[in-house]
Short mmCIF file of C-alpha atoms in Angstrom, two decimals:
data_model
loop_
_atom_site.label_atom_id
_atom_site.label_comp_id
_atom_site.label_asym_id
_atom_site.label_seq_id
_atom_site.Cartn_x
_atom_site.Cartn_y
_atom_site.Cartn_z
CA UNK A 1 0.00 0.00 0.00
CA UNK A 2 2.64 2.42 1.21
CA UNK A 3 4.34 1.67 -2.41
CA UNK A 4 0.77 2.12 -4.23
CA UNK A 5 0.73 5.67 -2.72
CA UNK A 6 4.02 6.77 -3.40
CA UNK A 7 3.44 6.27 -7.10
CA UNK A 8 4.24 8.86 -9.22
CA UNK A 9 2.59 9.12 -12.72
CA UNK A 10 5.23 8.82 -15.68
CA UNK A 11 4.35 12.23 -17.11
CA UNK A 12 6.70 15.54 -17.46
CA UNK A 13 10.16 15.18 -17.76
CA UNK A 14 12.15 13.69 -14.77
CA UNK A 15 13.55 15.16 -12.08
CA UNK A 16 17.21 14.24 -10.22
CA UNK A 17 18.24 15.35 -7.59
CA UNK A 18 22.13 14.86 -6.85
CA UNK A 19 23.48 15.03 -3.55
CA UNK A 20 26.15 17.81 -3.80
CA UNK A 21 26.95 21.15 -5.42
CA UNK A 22 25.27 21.96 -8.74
CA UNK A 23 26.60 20.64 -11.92
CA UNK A 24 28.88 22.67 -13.90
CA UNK A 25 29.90 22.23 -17.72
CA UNK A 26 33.27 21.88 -17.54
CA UNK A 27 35.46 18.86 -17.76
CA UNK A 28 35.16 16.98 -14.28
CA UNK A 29 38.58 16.01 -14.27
CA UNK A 30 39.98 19.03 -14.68
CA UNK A 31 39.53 20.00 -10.85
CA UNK A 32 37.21 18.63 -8.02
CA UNK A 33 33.75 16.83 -9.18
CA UNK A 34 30.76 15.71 -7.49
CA UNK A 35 28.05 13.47 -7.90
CA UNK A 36 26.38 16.44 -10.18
CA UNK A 37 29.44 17.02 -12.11
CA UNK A 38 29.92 13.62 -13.41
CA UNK A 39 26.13 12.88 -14.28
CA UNK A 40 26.56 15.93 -16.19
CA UNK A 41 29.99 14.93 -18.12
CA UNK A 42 28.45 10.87 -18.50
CA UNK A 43 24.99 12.97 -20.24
CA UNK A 44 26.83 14.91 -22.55
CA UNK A 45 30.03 13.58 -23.21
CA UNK A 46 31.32 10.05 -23.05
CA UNK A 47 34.47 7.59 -23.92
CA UNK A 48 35.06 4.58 -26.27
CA UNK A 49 33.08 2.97 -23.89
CA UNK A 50 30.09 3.53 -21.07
CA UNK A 51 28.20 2.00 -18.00
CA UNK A 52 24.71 0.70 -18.89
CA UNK A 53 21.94 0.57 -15.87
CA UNK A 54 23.48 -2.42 -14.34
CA UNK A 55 27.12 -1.50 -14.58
CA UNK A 56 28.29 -3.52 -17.58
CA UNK A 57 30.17 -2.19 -20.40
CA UNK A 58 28.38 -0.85 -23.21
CA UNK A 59 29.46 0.97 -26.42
CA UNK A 60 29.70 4.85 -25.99
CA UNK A 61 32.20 6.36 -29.10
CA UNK A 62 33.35 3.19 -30.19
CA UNK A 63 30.59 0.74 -31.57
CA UNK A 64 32.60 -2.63 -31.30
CA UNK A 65 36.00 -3.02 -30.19
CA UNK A 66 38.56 -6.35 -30.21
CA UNK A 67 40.92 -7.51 -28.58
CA UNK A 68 44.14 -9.48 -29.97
CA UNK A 69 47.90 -10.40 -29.30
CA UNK A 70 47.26 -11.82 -25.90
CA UNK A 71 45.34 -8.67 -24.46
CA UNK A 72 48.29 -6.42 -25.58
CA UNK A 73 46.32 -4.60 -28.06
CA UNK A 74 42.63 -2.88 -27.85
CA UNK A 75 41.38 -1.88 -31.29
CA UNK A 76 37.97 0.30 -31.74
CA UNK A 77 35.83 1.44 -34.21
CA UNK A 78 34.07 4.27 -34.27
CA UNK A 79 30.60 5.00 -34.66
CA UNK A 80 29.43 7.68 -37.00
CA UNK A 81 28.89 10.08 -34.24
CA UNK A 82 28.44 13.86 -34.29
CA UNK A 83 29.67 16.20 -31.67
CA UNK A 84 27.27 18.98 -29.91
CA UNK A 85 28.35 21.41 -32.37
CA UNK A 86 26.95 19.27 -35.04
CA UNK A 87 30.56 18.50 -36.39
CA UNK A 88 31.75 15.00 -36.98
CA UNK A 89 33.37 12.86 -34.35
CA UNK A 90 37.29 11.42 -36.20
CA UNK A 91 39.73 9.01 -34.61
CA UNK A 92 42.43 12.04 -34.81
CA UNK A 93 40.09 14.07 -32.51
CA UNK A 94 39.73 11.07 -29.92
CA UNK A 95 43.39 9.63 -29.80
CA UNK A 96 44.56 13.37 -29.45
CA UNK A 97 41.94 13.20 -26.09
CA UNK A 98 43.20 10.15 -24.54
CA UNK A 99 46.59 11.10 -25.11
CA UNK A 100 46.36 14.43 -22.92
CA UNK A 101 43.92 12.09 -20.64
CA UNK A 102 46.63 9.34 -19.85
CA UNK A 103 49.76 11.99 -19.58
CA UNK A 104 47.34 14.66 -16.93
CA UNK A 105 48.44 12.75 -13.88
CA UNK A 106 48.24 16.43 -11.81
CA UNK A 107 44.76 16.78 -13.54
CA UNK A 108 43.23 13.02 -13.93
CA UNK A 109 42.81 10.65 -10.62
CA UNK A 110 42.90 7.28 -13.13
CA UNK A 111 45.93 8.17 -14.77
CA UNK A 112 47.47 6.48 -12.36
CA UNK A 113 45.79 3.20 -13.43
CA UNK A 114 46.41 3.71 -17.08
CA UNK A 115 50.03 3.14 -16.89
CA UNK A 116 50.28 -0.10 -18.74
CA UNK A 117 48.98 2.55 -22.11
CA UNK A 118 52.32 2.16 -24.31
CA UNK A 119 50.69 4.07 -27.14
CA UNK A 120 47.01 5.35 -28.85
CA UNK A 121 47.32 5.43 -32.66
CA UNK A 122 44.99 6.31 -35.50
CA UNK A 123 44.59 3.12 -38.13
CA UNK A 124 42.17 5.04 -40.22
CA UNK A 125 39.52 7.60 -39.97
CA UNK A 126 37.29 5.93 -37.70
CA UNK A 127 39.43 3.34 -35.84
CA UNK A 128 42.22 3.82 -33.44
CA UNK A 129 44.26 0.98 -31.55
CA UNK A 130 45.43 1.51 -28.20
CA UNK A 131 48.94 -0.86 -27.55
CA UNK A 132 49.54 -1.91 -24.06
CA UNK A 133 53.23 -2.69 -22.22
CA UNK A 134 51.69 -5.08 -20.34
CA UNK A 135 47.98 -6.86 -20.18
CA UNK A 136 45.14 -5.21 -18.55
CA UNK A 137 41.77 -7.00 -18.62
CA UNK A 138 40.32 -4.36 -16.89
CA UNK A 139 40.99 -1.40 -19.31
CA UNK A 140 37.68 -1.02 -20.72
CA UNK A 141 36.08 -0.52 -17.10
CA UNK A 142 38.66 2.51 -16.78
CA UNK A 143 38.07 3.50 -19.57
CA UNK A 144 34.16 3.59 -19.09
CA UNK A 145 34.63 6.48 -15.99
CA UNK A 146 32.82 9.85 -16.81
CA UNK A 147 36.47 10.89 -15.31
CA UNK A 148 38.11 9.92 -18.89
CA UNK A 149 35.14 10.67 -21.31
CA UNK A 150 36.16 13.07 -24.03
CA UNK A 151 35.23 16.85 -24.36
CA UNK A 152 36.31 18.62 -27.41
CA UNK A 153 34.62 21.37 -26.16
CA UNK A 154 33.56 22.17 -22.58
CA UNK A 155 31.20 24.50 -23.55
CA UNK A 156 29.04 22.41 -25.62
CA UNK A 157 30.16 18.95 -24.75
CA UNK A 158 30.95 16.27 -26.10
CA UNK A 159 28.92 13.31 -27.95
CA UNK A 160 27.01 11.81 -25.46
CA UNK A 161 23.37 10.33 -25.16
CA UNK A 162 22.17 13.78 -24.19
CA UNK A 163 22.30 17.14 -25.58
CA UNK A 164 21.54 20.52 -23.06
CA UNK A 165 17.71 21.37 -23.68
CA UNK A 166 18.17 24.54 -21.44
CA UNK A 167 20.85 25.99 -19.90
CA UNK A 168 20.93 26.79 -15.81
CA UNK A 169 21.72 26.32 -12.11
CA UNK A 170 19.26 22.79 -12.88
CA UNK A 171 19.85 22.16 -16.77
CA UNK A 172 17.22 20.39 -18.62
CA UNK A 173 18.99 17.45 -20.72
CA UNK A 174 17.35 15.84 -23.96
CA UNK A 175 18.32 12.78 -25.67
CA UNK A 176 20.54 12.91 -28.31
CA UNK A 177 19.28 12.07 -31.71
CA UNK A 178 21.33 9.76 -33.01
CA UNK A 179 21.66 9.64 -37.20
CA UNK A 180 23.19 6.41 -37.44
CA UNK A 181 19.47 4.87 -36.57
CA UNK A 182 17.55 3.24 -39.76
CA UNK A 183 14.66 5.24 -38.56
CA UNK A 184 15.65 8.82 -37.89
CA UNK A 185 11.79 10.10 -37.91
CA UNK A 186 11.39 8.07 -34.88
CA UNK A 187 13.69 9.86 -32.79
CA UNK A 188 12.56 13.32 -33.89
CA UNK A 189 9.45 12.79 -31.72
CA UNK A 190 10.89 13.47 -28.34
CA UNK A 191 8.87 13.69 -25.17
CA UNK A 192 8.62 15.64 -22.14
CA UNK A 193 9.25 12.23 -20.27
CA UNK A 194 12.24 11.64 -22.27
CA UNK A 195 14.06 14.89 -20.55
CA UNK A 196 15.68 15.17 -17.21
CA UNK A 197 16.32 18.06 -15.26
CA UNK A 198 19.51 17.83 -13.26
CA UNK A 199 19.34 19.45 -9.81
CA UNK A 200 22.52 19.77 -7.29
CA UNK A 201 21.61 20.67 -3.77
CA UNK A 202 22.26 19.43 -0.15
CA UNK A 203 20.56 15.95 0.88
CA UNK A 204 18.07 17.56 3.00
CA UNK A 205 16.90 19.47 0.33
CA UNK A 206 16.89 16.51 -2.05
CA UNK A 207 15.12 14.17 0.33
CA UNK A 208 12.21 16.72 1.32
CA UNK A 209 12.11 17.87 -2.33
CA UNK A 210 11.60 13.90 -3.19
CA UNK A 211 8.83 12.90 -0.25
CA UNK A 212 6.71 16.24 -1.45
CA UNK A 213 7.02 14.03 -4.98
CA UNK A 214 8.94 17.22 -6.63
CA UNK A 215 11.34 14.77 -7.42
CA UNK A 216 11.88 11.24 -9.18
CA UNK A 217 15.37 10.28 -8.16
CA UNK A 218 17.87 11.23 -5.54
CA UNK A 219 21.17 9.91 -6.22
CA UNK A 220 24.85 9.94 -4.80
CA UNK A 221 23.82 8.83 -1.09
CA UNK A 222 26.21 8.13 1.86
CA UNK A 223 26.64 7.23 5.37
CA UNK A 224 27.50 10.51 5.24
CA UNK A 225 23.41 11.89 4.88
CA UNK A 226 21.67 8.28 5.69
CA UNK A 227 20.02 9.41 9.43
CA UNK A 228 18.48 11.76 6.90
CA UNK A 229 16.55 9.77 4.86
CA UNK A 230 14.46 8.31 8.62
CA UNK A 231 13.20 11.75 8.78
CA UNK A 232 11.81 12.34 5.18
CA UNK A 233 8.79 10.04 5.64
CA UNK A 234 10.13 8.27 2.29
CA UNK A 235 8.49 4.97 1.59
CA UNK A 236 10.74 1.75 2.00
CA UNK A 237 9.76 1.12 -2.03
CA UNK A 238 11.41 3.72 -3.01
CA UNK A 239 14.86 3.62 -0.69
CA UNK A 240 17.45 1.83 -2.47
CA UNK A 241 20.76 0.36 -1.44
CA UNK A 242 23.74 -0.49 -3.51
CA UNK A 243 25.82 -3.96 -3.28
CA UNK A 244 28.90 -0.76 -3.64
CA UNK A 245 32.14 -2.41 -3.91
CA UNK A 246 35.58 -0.06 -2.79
CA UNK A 247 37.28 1.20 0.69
CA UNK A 248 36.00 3.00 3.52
CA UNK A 249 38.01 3.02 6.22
CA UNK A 250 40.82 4.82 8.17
CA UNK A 251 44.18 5.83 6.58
CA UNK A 252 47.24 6.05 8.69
CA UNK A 253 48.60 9.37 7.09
CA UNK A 254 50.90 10.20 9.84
CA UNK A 255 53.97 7.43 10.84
CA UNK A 256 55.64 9.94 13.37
CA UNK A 257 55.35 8.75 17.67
CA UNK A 258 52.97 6.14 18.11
CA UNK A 259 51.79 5.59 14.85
CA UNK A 260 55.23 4.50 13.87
CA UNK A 261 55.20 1.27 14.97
CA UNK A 262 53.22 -1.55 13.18
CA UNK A 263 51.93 -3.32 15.85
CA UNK A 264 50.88 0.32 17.66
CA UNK A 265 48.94 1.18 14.47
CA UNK A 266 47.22 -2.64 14.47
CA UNK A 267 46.16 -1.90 18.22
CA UNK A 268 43.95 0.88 16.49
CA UNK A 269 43.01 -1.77 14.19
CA UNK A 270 41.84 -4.75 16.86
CA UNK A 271 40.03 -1.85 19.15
CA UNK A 272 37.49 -0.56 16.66
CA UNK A 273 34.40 -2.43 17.10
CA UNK A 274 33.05 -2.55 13.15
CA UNK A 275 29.67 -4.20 14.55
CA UNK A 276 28.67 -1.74 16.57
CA UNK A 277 29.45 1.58 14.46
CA UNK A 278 27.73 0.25 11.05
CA UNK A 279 24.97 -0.67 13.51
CA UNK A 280 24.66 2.83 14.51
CA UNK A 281 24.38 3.70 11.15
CA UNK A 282 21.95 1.24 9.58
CA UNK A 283 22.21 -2.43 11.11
CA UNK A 284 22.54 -4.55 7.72
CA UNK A 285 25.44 -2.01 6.59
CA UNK A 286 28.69 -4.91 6.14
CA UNK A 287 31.61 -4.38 8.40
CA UNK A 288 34.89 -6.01 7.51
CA UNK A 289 38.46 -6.13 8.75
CA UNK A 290 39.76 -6.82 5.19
CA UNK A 291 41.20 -4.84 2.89
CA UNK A 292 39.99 -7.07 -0.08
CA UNK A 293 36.07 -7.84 -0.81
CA UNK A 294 37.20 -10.97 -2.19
CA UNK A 295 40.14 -12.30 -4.53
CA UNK A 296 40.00 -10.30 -7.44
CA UNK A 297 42.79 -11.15 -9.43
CA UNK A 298 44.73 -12.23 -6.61
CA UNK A 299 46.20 -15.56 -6.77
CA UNK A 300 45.04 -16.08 -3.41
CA UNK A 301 41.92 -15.28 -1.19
CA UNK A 302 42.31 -11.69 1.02
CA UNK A 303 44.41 -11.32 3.24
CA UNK A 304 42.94 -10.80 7.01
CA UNK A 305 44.51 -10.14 10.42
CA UNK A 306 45.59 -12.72 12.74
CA UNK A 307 43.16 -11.44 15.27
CA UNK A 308 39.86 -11.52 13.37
CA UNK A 309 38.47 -14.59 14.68
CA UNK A 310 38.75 -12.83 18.19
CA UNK A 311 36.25 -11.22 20.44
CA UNK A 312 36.08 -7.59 20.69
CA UNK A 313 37.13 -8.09 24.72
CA UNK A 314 39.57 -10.19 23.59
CA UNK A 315 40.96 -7.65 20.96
CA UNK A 316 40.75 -4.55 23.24
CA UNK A 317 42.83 -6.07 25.86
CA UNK A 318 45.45 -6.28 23.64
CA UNK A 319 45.36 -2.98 22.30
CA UNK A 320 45.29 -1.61 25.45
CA UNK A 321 48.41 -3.40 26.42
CA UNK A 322 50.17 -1.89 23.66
CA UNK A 323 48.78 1.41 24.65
CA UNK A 324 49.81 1.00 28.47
CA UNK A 325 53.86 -0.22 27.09
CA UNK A 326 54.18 3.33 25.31
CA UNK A 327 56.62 5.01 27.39
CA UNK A 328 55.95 9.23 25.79
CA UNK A 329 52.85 9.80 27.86
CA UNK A 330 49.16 9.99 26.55
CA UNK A 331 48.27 9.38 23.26
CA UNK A 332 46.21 11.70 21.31
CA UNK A 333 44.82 11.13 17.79
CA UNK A 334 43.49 13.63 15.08
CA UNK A 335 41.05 11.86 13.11
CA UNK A 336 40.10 14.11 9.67
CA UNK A 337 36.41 13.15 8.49
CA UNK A 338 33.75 15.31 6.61
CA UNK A 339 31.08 16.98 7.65
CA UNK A 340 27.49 15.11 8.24
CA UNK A 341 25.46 13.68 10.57
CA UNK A 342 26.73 9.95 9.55
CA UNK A 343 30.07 11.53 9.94
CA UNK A 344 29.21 12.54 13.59
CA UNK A 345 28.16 9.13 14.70
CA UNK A 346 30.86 7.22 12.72
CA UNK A 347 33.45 9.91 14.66
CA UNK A 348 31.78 8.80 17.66
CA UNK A 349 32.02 5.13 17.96
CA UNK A 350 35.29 5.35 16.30
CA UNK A 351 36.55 7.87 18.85
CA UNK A 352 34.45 5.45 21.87
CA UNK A 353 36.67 2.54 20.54
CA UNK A 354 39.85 3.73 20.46
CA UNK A 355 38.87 5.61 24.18
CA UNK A 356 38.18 1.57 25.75
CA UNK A 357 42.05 1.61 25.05
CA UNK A 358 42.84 4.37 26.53
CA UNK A 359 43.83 7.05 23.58
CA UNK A 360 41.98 10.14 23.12
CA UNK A 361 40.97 12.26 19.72
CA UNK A 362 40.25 14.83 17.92
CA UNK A 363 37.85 15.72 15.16
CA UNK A 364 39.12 17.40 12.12
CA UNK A 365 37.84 18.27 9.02
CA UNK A 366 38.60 16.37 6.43
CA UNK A 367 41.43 18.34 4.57
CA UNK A 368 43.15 19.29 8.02
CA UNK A 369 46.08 17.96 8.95
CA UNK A 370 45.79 14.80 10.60
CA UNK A 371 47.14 11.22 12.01
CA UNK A 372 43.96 9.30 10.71
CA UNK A 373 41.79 10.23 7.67
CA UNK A 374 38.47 8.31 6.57
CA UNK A 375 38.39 7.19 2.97
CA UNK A 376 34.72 6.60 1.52
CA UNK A 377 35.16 5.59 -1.83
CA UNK A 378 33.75 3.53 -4.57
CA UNK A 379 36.19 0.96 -6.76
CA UNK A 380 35.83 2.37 -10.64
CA UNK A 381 37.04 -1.51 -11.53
CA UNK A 382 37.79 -4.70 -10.41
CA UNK A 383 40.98 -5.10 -9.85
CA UNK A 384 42.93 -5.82 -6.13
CA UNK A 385 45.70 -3.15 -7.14
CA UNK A 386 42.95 -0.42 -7.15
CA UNK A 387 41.97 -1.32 -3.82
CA UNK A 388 46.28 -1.78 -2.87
CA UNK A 389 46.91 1.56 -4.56
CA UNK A 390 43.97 3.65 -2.69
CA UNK A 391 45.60 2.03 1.21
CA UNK A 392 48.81 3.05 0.87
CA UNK A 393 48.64 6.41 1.03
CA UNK A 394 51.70 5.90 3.45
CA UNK A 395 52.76 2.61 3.15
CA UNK A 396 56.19 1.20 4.51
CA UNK A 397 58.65 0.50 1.75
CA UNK A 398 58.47 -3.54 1.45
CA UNK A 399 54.56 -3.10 0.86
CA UNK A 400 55.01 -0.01 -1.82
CA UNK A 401 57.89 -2.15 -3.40
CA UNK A 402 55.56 -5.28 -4.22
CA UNK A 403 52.95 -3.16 -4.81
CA UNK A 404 54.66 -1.56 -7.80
CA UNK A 405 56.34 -4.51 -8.43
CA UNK A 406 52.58 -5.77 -9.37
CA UNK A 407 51.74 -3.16 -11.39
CA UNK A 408 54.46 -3.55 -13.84
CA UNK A 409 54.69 -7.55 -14.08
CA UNK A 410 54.97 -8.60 -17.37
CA UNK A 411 52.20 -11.13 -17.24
CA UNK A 412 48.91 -12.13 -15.37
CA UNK A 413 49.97 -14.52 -13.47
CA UNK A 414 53.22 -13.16 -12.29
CA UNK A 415 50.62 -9.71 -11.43
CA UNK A 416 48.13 -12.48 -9.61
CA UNK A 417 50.77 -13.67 -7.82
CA UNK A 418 52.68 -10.08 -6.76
CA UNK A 419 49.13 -8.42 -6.16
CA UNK A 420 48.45 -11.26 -3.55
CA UNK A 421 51.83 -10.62 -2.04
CA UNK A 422 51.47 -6.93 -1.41
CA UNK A 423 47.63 -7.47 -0.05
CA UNK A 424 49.50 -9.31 2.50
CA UNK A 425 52.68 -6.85 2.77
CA UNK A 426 49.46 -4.58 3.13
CA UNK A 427 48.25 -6.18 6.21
CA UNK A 428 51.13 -6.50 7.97
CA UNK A 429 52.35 -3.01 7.45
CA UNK A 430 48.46 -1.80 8.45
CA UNK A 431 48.92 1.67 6.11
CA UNK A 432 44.95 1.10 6.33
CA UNK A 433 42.01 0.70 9.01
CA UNK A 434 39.02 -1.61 7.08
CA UNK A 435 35.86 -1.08 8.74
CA UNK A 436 32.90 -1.71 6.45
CA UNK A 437 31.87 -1.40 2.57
CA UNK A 438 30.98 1.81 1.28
CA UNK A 439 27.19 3.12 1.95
CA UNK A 440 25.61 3.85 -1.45
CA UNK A 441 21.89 5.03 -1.22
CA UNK A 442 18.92 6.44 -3.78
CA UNK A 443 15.64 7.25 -3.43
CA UNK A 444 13.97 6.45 -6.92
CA UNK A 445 10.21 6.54 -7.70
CA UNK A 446 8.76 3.44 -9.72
CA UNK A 447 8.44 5.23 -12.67
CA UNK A 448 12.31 5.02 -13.05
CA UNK A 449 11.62 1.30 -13.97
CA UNK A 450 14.97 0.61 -16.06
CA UNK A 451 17.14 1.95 -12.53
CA UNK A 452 19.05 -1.25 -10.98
CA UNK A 453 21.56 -1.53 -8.18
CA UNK A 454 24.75 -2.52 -9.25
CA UNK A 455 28.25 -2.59 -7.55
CA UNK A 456 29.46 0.57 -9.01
CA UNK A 457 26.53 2.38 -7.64
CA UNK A 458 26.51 4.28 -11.00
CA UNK A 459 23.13 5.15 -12.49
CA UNK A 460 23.46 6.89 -15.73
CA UNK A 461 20.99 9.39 -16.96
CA UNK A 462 19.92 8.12 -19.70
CA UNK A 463 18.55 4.56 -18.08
CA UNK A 464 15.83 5.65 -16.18
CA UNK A 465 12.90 5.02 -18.09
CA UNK A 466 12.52 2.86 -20.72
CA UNK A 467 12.75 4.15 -24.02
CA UNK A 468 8.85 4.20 -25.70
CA UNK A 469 9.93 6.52 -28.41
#
């Protein structure tokens, strides 16, 4: 019944609601993006290749693509796409792209993971072949990120599904009519419902905005706004929850007096009590003490500490030995996390747990200076490295070694076999706190029938509805 009310008729064009600043046409990796910024950049711009509804790859500029000499070389073809301006879309223009894209390490967070790129070439007008140093199975799931999709122009955008209706703070976006369809005349006929206007404001705005059914979707969700989402008098239909795959957790960014000592840093580790702080925050989020969700390609299963099978009594007192042999007086951490009420209550159990062993904290903001810093974020592939890469932030030398050691092996199976090797060089160092899997939430009304979880938590514009044109 409660679902039956809550139903929204699938008239007018839909309305989003992203949780963060609004969107801005610019490039999103040129600078800081939200959640606004890259549904913007994925509507009107895109890569070879995309995200569908479900997080799978689809085509974006390339139509096919193959793959040959052992996984060493990715060739694509082109589709016969247009730009915004109307202009036509040439392999010259998009290998000149992913060249700047794969050298902008200052600029672009992947580029980082597109090291194994030996060169991009143009074959002919409308295929390119990218040639790799190394094999990467996961290239075309980088590659997919709005982070890397390709803007000849960041005033009118690129050549993605959508096109800007109306400019503004909320832009209105239309679907792209695309010539290469037998039927062209078909796609002239575009609908209200076939639009989406793309609103960034807070999440309190967004929720209320959504219950008084101004709204049909509220995406980009966190632990950081979930106590939120109690209060809107939302019903449970419409409250969804991603199976998000990445980090959160604490990162040891400081090695200097207590810290600097493995076994001091796993004392943090044992005393946190994961149960009882996702608990706090909704009681089926999943804690974990491992740094890995599961293998990956690892050549063995994650890593996890020596003391996981042990009670949280049992874990404490041990910390709080370690605490009790430090001979320089009290120990005071400064733990850097963002602003929200999630935020407050993940501070406080944190801050709790690491009191039952006697050290005491301090709340920073997140770009402060600190000893600890929380890392929410969602893996853009699935690869262990990512997940290697993202811990050690400040990592001791054996684990940063292996690490890179992995990232340049000349085959799979010697990568398999290093990535598993610095998971556990990983552990043992403890550059990283695991405490749970990211929180990913939306709020979608039924109309937006073609939405689906997935583990990216991604949910591309243009696969809301389903297309009736």
């Amino acid at each position: 019944m409660l679902a039956a009310c809550n139903q929204r008729p699938d008239t007018g064009h839909v309305v989003v609601s992203a949780i963060g600043d609004p969107p801005r046409l610019i490039n999103p990796r040129r600078g800081h993006a939200d959640q606004a910024d890259l549904l913007y950049a994925d509507s009107l711009a895109e890569g070879l290749v995309r995200f569908d509804a479900v997080g799978q790859i689809e085509p974006g500029l390339a139509e096919r693509w193959i793959v040959i000499d052992g996984g060493m070389s990715y060739i694509f073809r082109l589709r016969d796409a247009q730009w915004a301006d109307g202009s036509d879309v040439t392999a010259k223009q998009v290998v000149t792209a992913l060249r700047d894209q794969i050298e902008s390490e200052s600029r672009n967070p992947l580029a980082p993971f597109l090291t194994a790129i030996d060169e991009i070439v143009e074959m002919t007008p409308q295929v390119i072949e990218i040639r790799l140093k190394r094999p990467r199975p996961d290239l075309l799931k980088i590659f997919a990120q709005p982070e890397l999709a390709i803007w000849p122009n960041r005033r009118t955008g690129g050549a993605g599904p959508m096109r800007l209706a109306a400019a503004a703070r909320s832009p209105l976006l239309r679907p792209a009519i695309d010539e290469s369809q037998a039927e062209p005349d078909d796609q002239i006929d575009i609908q209200a419902e076939d639009e989406v206007r793309l609103i960034g404001e807070s999440a309190a705005r967004a929720i209320v905005r959504f219950a008084a059914h101004d709204s049909d979707l509220v995406s980009g969700g966190t632990y950081l706004d979930w106590p939120l989402v109690g209060l809107g008098k939302v019903a449970p239909a419409n409250v969804r929850i991603d199976p998000a795959a990445g980090l959160f957790g604490l990162s040891i960014v400081n090695r200097d007096g207590f810290l600097a000592d493995a076994a001091n840093r796993d004392a943090l580790a044992q005393a946190i009590d994961r149960d009882a702080l996702t608990a706090a925050i909704r009681p089926s989020w999943e804690a974990t003490a491992q740094l890995l969700p599961d293998a990956l390609d690892s050549a063995a299963p994650p890593a996890v500490p020596g003391w996981s099978a042990l009670s949280i009594d049992q874990r404490r007192a041990a910390a709080r030995a370690r605490v009790r042999a430090w001979a320089q007086g009290p120990v005071t951490l400064r733990i850097a996390i963002a602003d929200g009420p999630g935020a407050t209550i993940v501070y406080g159990q944190v801050a709790a747990s690491l009191m039952a062993i006697g050290i005491d904290t301090i709340r920073v903001a997140i770009g402060q200076d600190a000893d600890l810093r929380l890392i929410d974020a969602v893996a853009p592939y699935d690869s262990a490295r990512w997940y290697l890469a993202n811990a050690c932030a400040m990592c001791g030398d054996d684990a940063r070694r292996t690490l890179l050691a992995a990232r340049d092996a000349p085959t799979l199976v010697e990568r398999a076999r290093l990535i598993a090797a610095a998971d556990v060089a990983l552990r043992d160092d403890v550059a990283f706190i695991p405490i749970a899997r990211p929180l990913r939430w939306s709020l979608v009304a039924l109309r937006l029938s073609q939405w689906h979880l997935n583990s990216r938590a991604w949910h591309p514009l243009n696969r809301l509805r389903p297309d009736t044109r």
